[in-house]
XYZ file of C-alpha atoms in Angstrom:
504
model
C 42.809 -52.279 -12.762
C 43.227 -49.114 -10.750
C 40.771 -48.507 -7.919
C 39.959 -45.095 -6.468
C 40.201 -44.695 -2.719
C 36.844 -44.015 -1.020
C 37.895 -40.440 -0.247
C 38.710 -39.910 -3.932
C 35.264 -41.053 -5.045
C 33.661 -38.834 -2.419
C 35.614 -35.825 -3.610
C 34.857 -36.561 -7.254
C 31.129 -37.033 -6.579
C 30.964 -33.873 -4.496
C 32.745 -31.888 -7.200
C 30.478 -33.294 -9.888
C 27.354 -32.603 -7.844
C 28.463 -29.033 -7.154
C 29.159 -28.467 -10.849
C 25.773 -29.928 -11.769
C 23.964 -27.744 -9.244
C 25.888 -24.683 -10.452
C 24.964 -25.428 -14.064
C 21.317 -25.950 -13.128
C 21.235 -22.666 -11.198
C 22.972 -20.845 -14.043
C 20.569 -22.297 -16.584
C 17.627 -21.147 -14.492
C 18.997 -17.703 -13.670
C 17.010 -14.739 -14.948
C 18.484 -12.888 -17.894
C 19.429 -9.218 -17.550
C 16.232 -8.230 -19.327
C 14.120 -10.513 -17.157
C 15.764 -9.117 -14.010
C 14.945 -5.602 -15.154
C 11.309 -6.546 -15.756
C 11.187 -8.366 -12.409
C 12.158 -5.291 -10.398
C 9.817 -3.098 -12.429
C 6.950 -5.487 -11.710
C 7.670 -5.946 -8.007
C 9.257 -2.671 -6.850
C 7.097 -0.689 -9.265
C 3.737 -0.958 -10.999
C 5.272 -2.337 -14.169
C 7.316 -0.549 -16.841
C 6.425 2.579 -18.749
C 7.761 2.871 -22.329
C 11.551 3.097 -22.253
C 11.929 2.103 -18.595
C 12.918 -1.502 -19.255
C 15.898 -0.406 -21.345
C 16.777 2.282 -18.798
C 16.901 -0.241 -15.937
C 18.932 -2.665 -18.054
C 21.402 0.138 -18.748
C 22.001 1.176 -15.130
C 21.556 -2.354 -13.761
C 19.044 -3.672 -11.263
C 21.378 -3.106 -8.306
C 21.521 0.631 -9.002
C 17.779 0.759 -9.659
C 16.980 -0.940 -6.348
C 19.366 1.326 -4.455
C 17.800 4.440 -5.967
C 14.292 3.222 -5.224
C 15.221 2.596 -1.594
C 16.289 6.258 -1.414
C 13.379 8.179 -2.964
C 14.865 11.475 -1.787
C 17.459 11.028 -4.555
C 14.753 10.951 -7.239
C 13.145 14.208 -8.295
C 9.404 14.457 -8.661
C 8.589 15.754 -12.182
C 7.727 19.466 -12.111
C 4.523 18.926 -14.062
C 3.334 16.248 -11.632
C 4.180 18.406 -8.625
C 2.304 21.359 -10.115
C -0.808 19.280 -10.769
C -0.735 18.010 -7.180
C -0.366 21.581 -5.944
C -3.416 22.579 -7.977
C -5.632 20.095 -6.121
C -7.004 22.567 -3.587
C -8.522 20.091 -1.098
C -5.317 17.999 -1.209
C -3.436 20.972 0.271
C -5.759 21.570 3.244
C -4.890 20.599 6.819
C -7.026 18.152 8.802
C -8.564 21.073 10.707
C -9.317 23.025 7.538
C -10.906 19.949 5.977
C -13.088 19.428 9.027
C -14.219 23.042 9.162
C -14.861 23.418 5.441
C -16.548 20.055 4.818
C -17.516 18.703 8.236
C -20.252 19.554 10.754
C -19.146 23.204 11.222
C -20.034 23.801 7.559
C -23.457 22.145 7.723
C -26.522 24.418 7.440
C -28.918 24.931 10.372
C -31.780 22.539 10.998
C -34.220 25.071 9.557
C -33.161 24.310 5.970
C -34.724 21.595 3.847
C -33.662 17.965 3.903
C -32.314 18.377 0.371
C -30.037 21.219 1.449
C -28.793 19.252 4.442
C -28.053 16.258 2.239
C -26.245 18.398 -0.338
C -23.990 19.869 2.365
C -23.075 16.424 3.653
C -22.281 15.199 0.146
C -19.844 18.023 -0.653
C -16.889 16.060 0.703
C -17.624 13.129 -1.587
C -17.984 15.410 -4.585
C -14.938 17.603 -3.953
C -12.421 15.824 -1.695
C -12.833 12.271 -2.999
C -12.139 12.909 -6.717
C -9.038 14.944 -5.867
C -7.661 12.374 -3.435
C -8.195 9.625 -6.027
C -6.477 11.691 -8.720
C -3.488 12.308 -6.464
C -3.073 8.582 -5.749
C -3.461 7.626 -9.421
C -1.070 10.307 -10.677
C 1.574 9.250 -8.185
C 1.118 5.552 -8.935
C 1.312 5.989 -12.705
C 3.830 8.848 -13.048
C 5.957 9.127 -9.922
C 9.468 7.771 -10.628
C 9.713 6.970 -6.890
C 7.848 3.778 -7.603
C 8.897 1.724 -4.589
C 7.671 4.511 -2.324
C 4.289 4.305 -4.071
C 4.181 0.515 -3.830
C 5.011 0.702 -0.118
C 2.474 3.475 0.372
C -0.199 1.129 -0.929
C 1.223 -1.745 1.159
C 1.215 0.237 4.424
C -2.116 1.956 3.775
C -3.598 -1.506 3.338
C -1.835 -2.699 6.510
C -3.142 0.310 8.472
C -6.411 0.450 6.572
C -9.047 3.116 7.099
C -12.342 3.240 5.222
C -12.941 6.429 3.260
C -16.701 6.028 3.508
C -16.904 6.263 7.295
C -18.309 9.754 7.861
C -15.453 12.015 9.027
C -12.811 9.773 7.467
C -14.007 11.146 4.124
C -12.284 14.411 5.090
C -9.038 12.918 6.344
C -8.126 9.813 4.310
C -6.021 11.672 1.735
C -4.156 13.600 4.434
C -3.556 10.330 6.290
C -1.932 8.811 3.209
C -0.077 11.999 2.236
C 1.342 12.979 5.627
C 1.491 9.697 7.572
C 1.837 6.707 5.242
C 3.881 8.004 2.298
C 6.589 9.889 4.261
C 7.150 6.858 6.530
C 6.728 4.099 3.941
C 10.475 3.441 3.749
C 11.371 4.735 7.191
C 11.160 3.301 10.694
C 8.254 1.054 11.669
C 7.879 2.525 15.172
C 7.655 6.038 13.745
C 5.071 4.892 11.221
C 3.096 3.114 13.935
C 3.115 6.236 16.112
C 2.105 8.533 13.270
C -0.842 6.249 12.489
C -1.900 6.128 16.143
C -2.006 9.935 16.392
C -3.841 10.713 13.148
C -7.549 11.589 13.321
C -8.369 9.234 10.432
C -7.323 6.202 12.526
C -8.614 7.621 15.815
C -12.010 8.094 14.184
C -12.086 4.919 12.083
C -11.497 2.559 14.999
C -13.385 4.711 17.498
C -10.555 5.360 19.935
C -11.486 9.044 19.955
C -14.629 8.038 21.872
C -12.878 5.770 24.371
C -12.702 6.789 28.027
C -11.554 5.035 31.155
C -14.401 3.649 33.240
C -15.691 6.197 35.776
C -13.165 8.837 34.751
C -14.248 12.485 35.128
C -14.534 13.005 31.346
C -16.485 9.829 30.612
C -19.747 11.529 29.716
C -22.192 11.492 26.837
C -20.783 9.939 23.681
C -17.400 9.634 25.399
C -18.744 7.331 28.095
C -17.249 3.867 28.067
C -14.055 2.017 27.143
C -13.787 1.151 23.437
C -11.573 -1.828 22.582
C -11.682 -1.584 18.762
C -8.362 0.131 18.152
C -6.522 -1.781 20.877
C -7.609 -5.096 19.367
C -6.702 -4.193 15.789
C -3.445 -2.569 16.913
C -2.297 -5.976 18.138
C -4.100 -8.297 15.712
C -3.576 -6.413 12.437
C -0.945 -3.715 12.969
C 1.722 -5.446 15.078
C 1.657 -8.905 16.700
C -0.722 -10.721 14.351
C -3.656 -12.921 15.284
C -1.301 -15.610 16.669
C 0.980 -13.091 18.357
C 0.535 -14.334 21.907
C -1.825 -11.745 23.355
C -5.070 -12.354 25.252
C -8.393 -10.600 25.714
C -7.010 -9.274 29.007
C -4.192 -7.643 27.000
C -6.759 -6.050 24.658
C -8.569 -4.526 27.623
C -5.305 -3.388 29.180
C -4.194 -1.720 25.951
C -7.585 -0.035 25.561
C -7.194 1.356 29.087
C -3.665 2.542 28.232
C -4.967 4.349 25.127
C -8.025 5.849 26.806
C -7.990 9.601 26.367
C -6.194 9.444 22.989
C -8.748 11.471 21.088
C -9.589 14.262 18.640
C -9.994 17.787 19.978
C -13.232 18.603 18.177
C -13.701 21.974 19.852
C -10.240 23.166 18.882
C -10.833 21.959 15.325
C -13.960 24.098 15.220
C -12.059 27.054 16.667
C -9.438 26.957 13.936
C -6.483 25.350 15.740
C -4.664 23.448 12.992
C -2.613 21.504 15.566
C -5.681 20.133 17.306
C -6.316 16.939 15.348
C -4.837 14.841 18.211
C -5.326 15.383 21.912
C -4.491 13.450 25.026
C -7.383 14.066 27.400
C -6.210 13.283 30.920
C -9.765 13.576 32.281
C -10.781 10.577 30.184
C -7.648 8.500 30.778
C -7.675 5.446 33.030
C -4.840 6.310 35.406
C -4.598 2.899 37.060
C -1.712 0.418 36.780
C -2.044 -2.053 33.891
C -0.560 -5.428 32.945
C 0.257 -5.690 29.221
C 1.899 -8.768 27.697
C 3.289 -9.742 31.081
C 4.703 -6.328 31.889
C 3.515 -3.778 34.405
C 2.639 -0.391 32.951
C 2.884 2.250 35.651
C 0.603 5.301 35.452
C 2.215 8.012 33.312
C -0.556 9.555 31.217
C 0.066 9.727 27.480
C 3.489 8.159 27.944
C 1.804 4.842 28.766
C 0.571 4.682 25.181
C 3.978 5.587 23.784
C 5.571 2.860 25.911
C 2.992 0.352 24.679
C 3.732 1.266 21.061
C 7.441 0.772 21.792
C 6.733 -2.688 23.207
C 4.576 -3.729 20.278
C 6.917 -2.394 17.595
C 9.890 -4.291 19.064
C 8.126 -7.566 19.771
C 9.479 -10.626 17.856
C 5.901 -11.542 16.885
C 5.569 -8.175 15.152
C 8.815 -8.775 13.270
C 7.536 -12.158 12.033
C 4.123 -10.762 11.118
C 5.529 -7.869 9.075
C 8.190 -10.086 7.473
C 5.541 -12.608 6.396
C 3.402 -9.919 4.769
C 6.398 -8.469 2.922
C 7.440 -11.884 1.582
C 3.893 -12.577 0.408
C 3.712 -9.218 -1.324
C 7.115 -9.175 -3.011
C 8.006 -12.852 -3.515
C 5.196 -15.402 -3.340
C 1.713 -15.953 -1.935
C 3.252 -18.859 -0.025
C 5.807 -17.243 2.268
C 9.150 -19.055 2.492
C 9.757 -19.695 6.244
C 13.536 -19.264 5.907
C 13.154 -15.886 4.229
C 10.556 -14.795 6.785
C 12.960 -15.698 9.573
C 15.807 -13.827 7.884
C 13.725 -10.680 7.456
C 12.311 -10.876 10.983
C 15.827 -11.019 12.380
C 16.803 -8.042 10.256
C 13.727 -6.146 11.468
C 14.699 -6.721 15.105
C 18.408 -6.040 14.560
C 17.713 -2.666 12.920
C 14.913 -1.619 15.296
C 12.316 -1.785 12.530
C 14.251 -0.132 9.697
C 11.909 -0.822 6.773
C 14.540 0.069 4.186
C 17.049 -2.373 5.680
C 14.468 -5.172 5.753
C 13.544 -4.552 2.115
C 17.182 -4.502 1.058
C 17.649 -7.901 2.682
C 14.562 -9.153 0.841
C 15.737 -7.825 -2.529
C 19.163 -9.415 -1.993
C 17.677 -12.830 -1.244
C 17.918 -15.765 -3.674
C 14.193 -16.363 -3.181
C 13.372 -12.958 -4.663
C 15.451 -13.732 -7.770
C 14.381 -17.353 -8.177
C 12.865 -18.212 -11.543
C 10.171 -20.096 -9.634
C 8.989 -16.706 -8.350
C 9.284 -14.847 -11.671
C 5.980 -13.760 -13.266
C 4.061 -15.894 -10.796
C 2.011 -13.403 -8.776
C -1.464 -12.578 -10.023
C -2.015 -8.835 -10.115
C -4.707 -7.350 -7.929
C -7.247 -5.192 -9.788
C -5.377 -2.057 -8.678
C -2.011 -3.429 -9.807
C -3.494 -4.506 -13.120
C -5.167 -1.191 -13.905
C -2.169 0.919 -12.882
C 0.290 -1.295 -14.775
C -1.888 -1.145 -17.914
C -2.023 2.658 -17.701
C 1.738 2.804 -17.265
C 2.575 0.333 -20.046
C 0.258 2.062 -22.521
C 1.372 5.544 -21.353
C -2.289 6.508 -20.916
C -2.442 9.795 -18.976
C -4.959 9.981 -16.132
C -6.724 13.224 -16.991
C -10.059 12.056 -15.615
C -9.824 9.836 -12.550
C -13.507 8.935 -12.349
C -13.425 6.178 -15.008
C -10.485 4.573 -13.183
C -12.299 4.757 -9.853
C -15.402 3.281 -11.495
C -13.415 0.391 -12.959
C -11.831 -0.370 -9.589
C -15.294 -0.274 -7.992
C -16.531 -2.795 -10.568
C -13.512 -5.018 -9.902
C -14.244 -5.053 -6.164
C -11.211 -2.995 -5.144
C -12.307 0.639 -4.834
C -9.659 3.114 -3.737
C -9.775 3.511 0.061
C -12.928 1.427 -0.077
C -12.344 -1.640 2.088
C -14.845 -1.423 4.932
C -13.123 -3.518 7.606
C -9.677 -2.997 9.207
C -7.799 -5.942 7.675
C -7.519 -4.298 4.256
C -7.496 -5.934 0.839
C -5.918 -9.305 0.159
C -3.105 -9.426 -2.400
C -3.286 -13.147 -3.244
C -4.283 -14.826 -6.503
C -6.971 -16.761 -4.648
C -8.732 -13.506 -3.791
C -8.876 -12.098 -7.325
C -8.622 -14.789 -10.010
C -12.113 -15.487 -11.392
C -13.460 -15.858 -14.954
C -15.482 -12.657 -14.536
C -12.398 -10.747 -13.380
C -10.419 -11.879 -16.429
C -13.197 -10.805 -18.798
C -13.401 -7.371 -17.150
C -9.653 -6.939 -17.516
C -9.740 -7.842 -21.187
C -12.511 -5.297 -21.761
C -10.453 -2.645 -19.953
C -7.410 -3.493 -22.072
C -9.412 -3.071 -25.259
C -10.746 0.289 -24.055
C -7.202 1.704 -23.873
C -6.026 0.615 -27.296
C -7.318 3.393 -29.567
C -6.192 6.322 -27.412
C -9.789 7.538 -27.024
C -10.305 6.307 -23.480
C -12.340 8.646 -21.262
C -9.457 8.386 -18.787
C -7.229 10.399 -21.126
C -9.539 13.399 -21.616
C -11.312 15.891 -19.334
C -14.596 14.829 -17.829
C -17.435 15.311 -20.286
C -15.165 16.052 -23.267
C -15.914 14.007 -26.402
C -13.237 11.828 -27.952
C -11.328 14.038 -30.387
C -9.730 13.243 -33.704
C -6.336 14.054 -32.175
C -6.372 10.895 -30.024
C -3.194 8.874 -30.459
C -3.648 5.108 -30.498
C -1.270 2.993 -28.444
C 1.536 1.644 -30.645
C 1.443 -2.184 -30.301
C 5.092 -2.577 -31.335
C 6.208 -0.074 -28.719
C 4.066 -1.894 -26.173
C 5.607 -5.216 -27.190
C 9.048 -3.724 -26.671
C 8.023 -2.441 -23.243
C 6.736 -5.845 -22.130
C 8.985 -8.134 -24.169
C 10.462 -10.369 -21.430
C 7.066 -11.480 -20.140
C 5.839 -12.766 -23.513
C 6.811 -16.033 -25.151
C 7.795 -16.194 -28.815
C 4.503 -17.927 -29.523
C 2.675 -15.018 -27.842
C 4.545 -12.499 -29.982
C 3.832 -14.466 -33.169
C 0.114 -14.674 -32.341
C -0.080 -10.963 -31.546
C 1.762 -9.904 -34.703
C -0.531 -12.069 -36.821
C -3.639 -10.357 -35.453
C -5.174 -7.183 -36.970
C -3.333 -4.094 -35.772
C -6.352 -2.667 -33.962
C -6.604 -5.809 -31.804
C -2.948 -6.171 -30.873
C -2.873 -3.840 -27.850
C -5.895 -5.584 -26.365
C -4.245 -8.964 -26.903
C -1.097 -7.809 -25.109
C -2.723 -6.134 -22.103
C -5.384 -8.837 -21.924
C -2.908 -11.705 -22.154
C -2.414 -14.178 -19.308
C 1.213 -13.043 -19.105
C 0.242 -9.438 -18.400
C -2.087 -10.574 -15.604
C 1.017 -11.725 -13.731
C 3.843 -9.789 -12.203
């Protein structure tokens, strides 16, 4: 009887194990159609009719590359024209302040009703237009990854629309700070956020003055630590990022005098939304994260932003949030480490970090396919896209998101909304989603017609077979059989209200 040498058995076992692992991986690999749906669900807000086939045709690699370069993708002329027609959306921060803020308020001699009406103008005119702009871009903009990252970064650098003057500036903040930098460089994004009046006002840094400085008078008297704390805890290092309360105070001193030039805003200077006020700046030497910051005026703040943006703790914090958003609620430590290293190696190149993420085996693993529960915003936008429901009237969408607990620009505190299943999966939430799905099915949704207009006879119901084709890879054969067996007028609701459609 022939015996195999030990080395021969080892080689044979290793070969067999490798073949077995290869076969298992191949058997579990996503199909071309599933891969197309996966990128449309993660890099976009789900497919619109025809998009699944289009991505299959060009391949997911080409789709991802195009999405990482939004400048290659043209904005539809009709969408651009509608955005241009939103008059408040085109105003500068100074114009918004003058036309809707305190300079526009009537004198104290008028009635309380008139005063109240003047203060409510911003909510009645700016807010609906800013919501429409966000919803149009989310549902119709082919630069979908840019929109997804706009939401991601707005949430990361959250401001609350309902905080007085932020009502004027939130849309401009998203339009001119978040969206243009969403796929750019993290340090540039961080700096743009730090200089915008929406953030300066929201976290009160505009009021902060160095102790006993010449300009520390009236409402500007006193050092305010709010922005400094959130800048480290939520925007860069993370809560476990290795900073102390002494660092918070030091950073607040460094950023003292970073403010809003209210007088220039009143006087019509459109470049006056940020000012460094040397008379309110603490000019002493500071110690931040173990480093000495020599007095240099505004440059101290720029140097601090440089330090924070390039800190390894920041790289880990951002990498973790990206993995949780795009891959799984439970962030894979190996992937986090890989992305953090890429972040540091590229000096915070967001595009490069995302490319590394989208090339990772974790992103393409079947264990992470259709496993993330959609937030209310993701669900509503993906349902509008899949059903091709046009957002003519944004108020019903805003109302639905309010009811779901995720109003647009409506999170009060700086940490922003959570994206996890744990935060949003409740029986009540599922019932609300099913009701919303049913409301879209007959084409007579108030979303699809001008405010106040009655449902006309020309409404076009959503075609359930077209919808099935759009969402095919996420539904099992049993799902399809059940849907096809149901009355036609119930099929769209069954699809958009299905457990499968709740996932992405």
